Amino acid sequence: NIFGNLLLQNCQISDLKDKEVLFLQKLDVEVNHVDLEHYNFELAHVFVDGLNSHFDQNRDGSSNFSQLFVFKEEETDAEANGNQTKQDAQKEAKAAAAQENPSLTDSMSATSKEIHLLIKEFKVDNSNFTYNDFQMEEHFTFPVSNIQIKAENLQLQGENQMRILAGLPDGGFAHIQWKGNISDYKSHQNLVINVKNLNLKRISPYTIHYLAYPITDGIFSFASKNTVNLSQLEGDNKVDIYNLTVGNKRKEVKTDINIPLKAAVYILNDKDQKINLDIPVSGDLDNPEFSYMKLVWKTLSNLLVKVSISPLKYVAGILGMNEDELNKMKIDPLQFDFTSEQYDFLAKLAQL
């Protein structure tokens, strides 16, 4: 049984090339009780202060975190056969020992027990993290600053709640609330994300990569509600954009989707230069090809195609008008004034 305090200060972790991956100013842990025999871990608190790290996604699929570990080289056939012989001998020795002393079987089976972890108070302060995506022609860099994370009674099994606050580039900020199960994450999750005042020029590398158009200006706000029940994801994303400006199409960039983005943005903008969109997302987490971002881009692309091909029909749908109402307005040749229905039609047409 273990109890006590752990204090770690000014810790730096570097990869095999001596590049810093993580720096931690302070880690303060108070251990109430650890029972290694029964895999029970109860911590009074875990306080993290001044954590600075970055995640680099490389074009070959590797990351800077993968450089932290030394992987064993492939064995030759002779080495593999020798190791297999050793493993077989060890298994036979364990089986013989278990027959002589049955209590050993109980101790060995303990390794398959669940780990029970409880952190009564978990807190992260004054931390920074940068995400770098080097998989595209134009590299994407996104720094997140002043990260604050708070959770109480955090555990591997059962329901958890966590709140995250963070500063984004150019004065933006994010607020995240999460409820869910860590060990059985596919059974139930609830994630709410609110992003305000994000400069859209930051995501231009992605719009170039997927749509061949750069973003030169725009302010972005985003509200996302996502739930997972028995591996089935349902997400509702509401997007609020102001003054979105798109540059000329990059002809040298080849994409799977061909969308006249500048025209679509022109149509989507209202008279106040604002765009409001709903982007629903659904998928199966058990599908090996599942990707949240791919689903978002596919939904958004379908919407942009619809807007570009049938702009009047799209705007009419927003105003609650169907296609038949757009085609004609009945008028009696002998009437000397408009009827209420005709005035309503003309008002909608003017708004359209």
PDB file of C-alpha atoms in Angstrom, residues 205-336:
ATOM      1  CA  PRO A 205      -4.210  25.420 -45.607  1.00  0.00           C
ATOM      2  CA  TYR A 206      -7.187  23.042 -45.243  1.00  0.00           C
ATOM      3  CA  THR A 207      -9.465  24.926 -47.657  1.00  0.00           C
ATOM      4  CA  ILE A 208      -6.619  24.969 -50.184  1.00  0.00           C
ATOM      5  CA  HIS A 209      -6.008  21.247 -49.692  1.00  0.00           C
ATOM      6  CA  TYR A 210      -9.663  20.159 -49.916  1.00  0.00           C
ATOM      7  CA  LEU A 211     -11.210  22.862 -52.142  1.00  0.00           C
ATOM      8  CA  ALA A 212      -8.214  24.619 -53.833  1.00  0.00           C
ATOM      9  CA  TYR A 213      -9.321  28.030 -52.520  1.00  0.00           C
ATOM     10  CA  PRO A 214      -7.451  30.124 -49.916  1.00  0.00           C
ATOM     11  CA  ILE A 215      -9.272  32.117 -47.241  1.00  0.00           C
ATOM     12  CA  THR A 216      -7.963  35.677 -46.958  1.00  0.00           C
ATOM     13  CA  ASP A 217     -10.258  37.080 -44.257  1.00  0.00           C
ATOM     14  CA  GLY A 218     -13.174  36.238 -41.966  1.00  0.00           C
ATOM     15  CA  ILE A 219     -14.167  35.770 -38.341  1.00  0.00           C
ATOM     16  CA  PHE A 220     -15.580  32.431 -37.259  1.00  0.00           C
ATOM     17  CA  SER A 221     -17.739  31.294 -34.335  1.00  0.00           C
ATOM     18  CA  PHE A 222     -18.729  27.686 -33.823  1.00  0.00           C
ATOM     19  CA  ALA A 223     -21.058  25.726 -31.552  1.00  0.00           C
ATOM     20  CA  SER A 224     -20.899  21.938 -31.671  1.00  0.00           C
ATOM     21  CA  LYS A 225     -22.943  19.359 -29.738  1.00  0.00           C
ATOM     22  CA  ASN A 226     -21.913  15.727 -30.127  1.00  0.00           C
ATOM     23  CA  THR A 227     -23.268  12.581 -28.522  1.00  0.00           C
ATOM     24  CA  VAL A 228     -22.134   8.970 -28.775  1.00  0.00           C
ATOM     25  CA  ASN A 229     -24.475   6.113 -27.852  1.00  0.00           C
ATOM     26  CA  LEU A 230     -23.390   2.524 -28.484  1.00  0.00           C
ATOM     27  CA  SER A 231     -20.779   3.609 -31.070  1.00  0.00           C
ATOM     28  CA  GLN A 232     -23.258   5.786 -33.001  1.00  0.00           C
ATOM     29  CA  LEU A 233     -22.214   9.423 -33.282  1.00  0.00           C
ATOM     30  CA  GLU A 234     -24.693  12.258 -33.775  1.00  0.00           C
ATOM     31  CA  GLY A 235     -23.342  15.778 -34.084  1.00  0.00           C
ATOM     32  CA  ASP A 236     -24.913  19.181 -34.657  1.00  0.00           C
ATOM     33  CA  ASN A 237     -22.572  21.990 -35.683  1.00  0.00           C
ATOM     34  CA  LYS A 238     -23.747  25.593 -35.960  1.00  0.00           C
ATOM     35  CA  VAL A 239     -21.417  27.931 -37.805  1.00  0.00           C
ATOM     36  CA  ASP A 240     -21.496  31.743 -37.663  1.00  0.00           C
ATOM     37  CA  ILE A 241     -19.118  33.531 -40.057  1.00  0.00           C
ATOM     38  CA  TYR A 242     -18.585  37.251 -40.630  1.00  0.00           C
ATOM     39  CA  ASN A 243     -16.855  38.891 -43.613  1.00  0.00           C
ATOM     40  CA  LEU A 244     -15.632  35.657 -45.201  1.00  0.00           C
ATOM     41  CA  THR A 245     -13.313  36.473 -48.109  1.00  0.00           C
ATOM     42  CA  VAL A 246     -12.041  33.822 -50.520  1.00  0.00           C
ATOM     43  CA  GLY A 247      -9.056  34.220 -52.842  1.00  0.00           C
ATOM     44  CA  ASN A 248      -8.663  32.958 -56.390  1.00  0.00           C
ATOM     45  CA  LYS A 249      -8.666  29.234 -57.038  1.00  0.00           C
ATOM     46  CA  ARG A 250      -5.246  27.554 -57.074  1.00  0.00           C
ATOM     47  CA  LYS A 251      -5.229  25.845 -60.438  1.00  0.00           C
ATOM     48  CA  GLU A 252      -2.161  23.783 -59.584  1.00  0.00           C
ATOM     49  CA  VAL A 253      -3.984  22.123 -56.658  1.00  0.00           C
ATOM     50  CA  LYS A 254      -5.871  18.958 -57.626  1.00  0.00           C
ATOM     51  CA  THR A 255      -8.852  18.126 -55.405  1.00  0.00           C
ATOM     52  CA  ASP A 256     -11.547  15.451 -55.353  1.00  0.00           C
ATOM     53  CA  ILE A 257     -14.233  18.129 -55.009  1.00  0.00           C
ATOM     54  CA  ASN A 258     -14.823  20.849 -57.592  1.00  0.00           C
ATOM     55  CA  ILE A 259     -16.827  23.705 -56.111  1.00  0.00           C
ATOM     56  CA  PRO A 260     -17.077  27.360 -57.229  1.00  0.00           C
ATOM     57  CA  LEU A 261     -16.409  28.455 -53.660  1.00  0.00           C
ATOM     58  CA  LYS A 262     -16.288  32.198 -54.344  1.00  0.00           C
ATOM     59  CA  ALA A 263     -19.743  32.097 -55.936  1.00  0.00           C
ATOM     60  CA  ALA A 264     -21.124  29.967 -53.114  1.00  0.00           C
ATOM     61  CA  VAL A 265     -19.773  32.378 -50.485  1.00  0.00           C
ATOM     62  CA  TYR A 266     -21.276  35.318 -52.371  1.00  0.00           C
ATOM     63  CA  ILE A 267     -24.682  33.613 -52.300  1.00  0.00           C
ATOM     64  CA  LEU A 268     -24.434  32.542 -48.659  1.00  0.00           C
ATOM     65  CA  ASN A 269     -23.509  36.023 -47.430  1.00  0.00           C
ATOM     66  CA  ASP A 270     -26.495  38.056 -46.290  1.00  0.00           C
ATOM     67  CA  LYS A 271     -26.709  41.848 -46.533  1.00  0.00           C
ATOM     68  CA  ASP A 272     -24.644  42.179 -43.334  1.00  0.00           C
ATOM     69  CA  GLN A 273     -21.844  39.938 -44.675  1.00  0.00           C
ATOM     70  CA  LYS A 274     -22.826  37.110 -42.329  1.00  0.00           C
ATOM     71  CA  ILE A 275     -23.187  33.380 -42.981  1.00  0.00           C
ATOM     72  CA  ASN A 276     -25.098  31.016 -40.687  1.00  0.00           C
ATOM     73  CA  LEU A 277     -24.887  27.290 -41.389  1.00  0.00           C
ATOM     74  CA  ASP A 278     -26.034  24.046 -39.782  1.00  0.00           C
ATOM     75  CA  ILE A 279     -23.703  21.099 -40.407  1.00  0.00           C
ATOM     76  CA  PRO A 280     -25.070  17.800 -39.033  1.00  0.00           C
ATOM     77  CA  VAL A 281     -22.668  14.861 -38.701  1.00  0.00           C
ATOM     78  CA  SER A 282     -23.396  11.201 -38.038  1.00  0.00           C
ATOM     79  CA  GLY A 283     -21.263   8.085 -38.180  1.00  0.00           C
ATOM     80  CA  ASP A 284     -20.294   4.723 -36.732  1.00  0.00           C
ATOM     81  CA  LEU A 285     -17.196   4.704 -34.509  1.00  0.00           C
ATOM     82  CA  ASP A 286     -16.724   1.006 -35.246  1.00  0.00           C
ATOM     83  CA  ASN A 287     -16.150   1.778 -38.914  1.00  0.00           C
ATOM     84  CA  PRO A 288     -12.364   1.677 -39.508  1.00  0.00           C
ATOM     85  CA  GLU A 289     -12.717   4.475 -42.080  1.00  0.00           C
ATOM     86  CA  PHE A 290     -14.548   6.782 -39.662  1.00  0.00           C
ATOM     87  CA  SER A 291     -13.198  10.337 -39.646  1.00  0.00           C
ATOM     88  CA  TYR A 292     -15.061  13.263 -38.086  1.00  0.00           C
ATOM     89  CA  MET A 293     -13.317  15.879 -40.216  1.00  0.00           C
ATOM     90  CA  LYS A 294     -13.999  13.977 -43.435  1.00  0.00           C
ATOM     91  CA  LEU A 295     -17.700  13.849 -42.534  1.00  0.00           C
ATOM     92  CA  VAL A 296     -17.729  17.602 -41.852  1.00  0.00           C
ATOM     93  CA  TRP A 297     -16.008  18.414 -45.146  1.00  0.00           C
ATOM     94  CA  LYS A 298     -18.327  16.071 -47.069  1.00  0.00           C
ATOM     95  CA  THR A 299     -21.450  17.671 -45.560  1.00  0.00           C
ATOM     96  CA  LEU A 300     -20.108  21.169 -46.136  1.00  0.00           C
ATOM     97  CA  SER A 301     -19.103  20.341 -49.710  1.00  0.00           C
ATOM     98  CA  ASN A 302     -22.566  18.962 -50.516  1.00  0.00           C
ATOM     99  CA  LEU A 303     -24.104  22.161 -49.167  1.00  0.00           C
ATOM    100  CA  LEU A 304     -21.784  24.371 -51.234  1.00  0.00           C
ATOM    101  CA  VAL A 305     -22.572  22.374 -54.389  1.00  0.00           C
ATOM    102  CA  LYS A 306     -26.313  22.764 -53.730  1.00  0.00           C
ATOM    103  CA  VAL A 307     -25.911  26.507 -53.199  1.00  0.00           C
ATOM    104  CA  SER A 308     -23.827  26.955 -56.348  1.00  0.00           C
ATOM    105  CA  ILE A 309     -26.134  24.951 -58.625  1.00  0.00           C
ATOM    106  CA  SER A 310     -29.494  26.180 -57.305  1.00  0.00           C
ATOM    107  CA  PRO A 311     -28.927  29.446 -55.431  1.00  0.00           C
ATOM    108  CA  LEU A 312     -32.522  30.700 -55.594  1.00  0.00           C
ATOM    109  CA  LYS A 313     -33.895  27.374 -54.463  1.00  0.00           C
ATOM    110  CA  TYR A 314     -31.482  27.350 -51.504  1.00  0.00           C
ATOM    111  CA  VAL A 315     -32.349  30.877 -50.383  1.00  0.00           C
ATOM    112  CA  ALA A 316     -36.061  30.208 -50.883  1.00  0.00           C
ATOM    113  CA  GLY A 317     -35.782  27.237 -48.538  1.00  0.00           C
ATOM    114  CA  ILE A 318     -34.375  29.542 -45.851  1.00  0.00           C
ATOM    115  CA  LEU A 319     -37.377  31.839 -46.317  1.00  0.00           C
ATOM    116  CA  GLY A 320     -39.826  28.948 -46.047  1.00  0.00           C
ATOM    117  CA  MET A 321     -40.821  29.018 -49.723  1.00  0.00           C
ATOM    118  CA  ASN A 322     -40.990  25.950 -51.931  1.00  0.00           C
ATOM    119  CA  GLU A 323     -39.938  25.769 -55.574  1.00  0.00           C
ATOM    120  CA  ASP A 324     -43.501  25.976 -56.935  1.00  0.00           C
ATOM    121  CA  GLU A 325     -44.108  29.252 -55.119  1.00  0.00           C
ATOM    122  CA  LEU A 326     -41.087  30.759 -56.859  1.00  0.00           C
ATOM    123  CA  ASN A 327     -42.259  29.951 -60.376  1.00  0.00           C
ATOM    124  CA  LYS A 328     -45.470  31.963 -60.580  1.00  0.00           C
ATOM    125  CA  MET A 329     -47.903  34.365 -58.959  1.00  0.00           C
ATOM    126  CA  LYS A 330     -51.559  34.177 -60.007  1.00  0.00           C
ATOM    127  CA  ILE A 331     -53.048  37.498 -61.129  1.00  0.00           C
ATOM    128  CA  ASP A 332     -56.588  38.222 -62.249  1.00  0.00           C
ATOM    129  CA  PRO A 333     -56.369  40.501 -65.363  1.00  0.00           C
ATOM    130  CA  LEU A 334     -59.378  42.493 -64.119  1.00  0.00           C
ATOM    131  CA  GLN A 335     -58.105  43.176 -60.618  1.00  0.00           C
ATOM    132  CA  PHE A 336     -57.148  46.784 -59.806  1.00  0.00           C
TER     133      PHE A 336
END
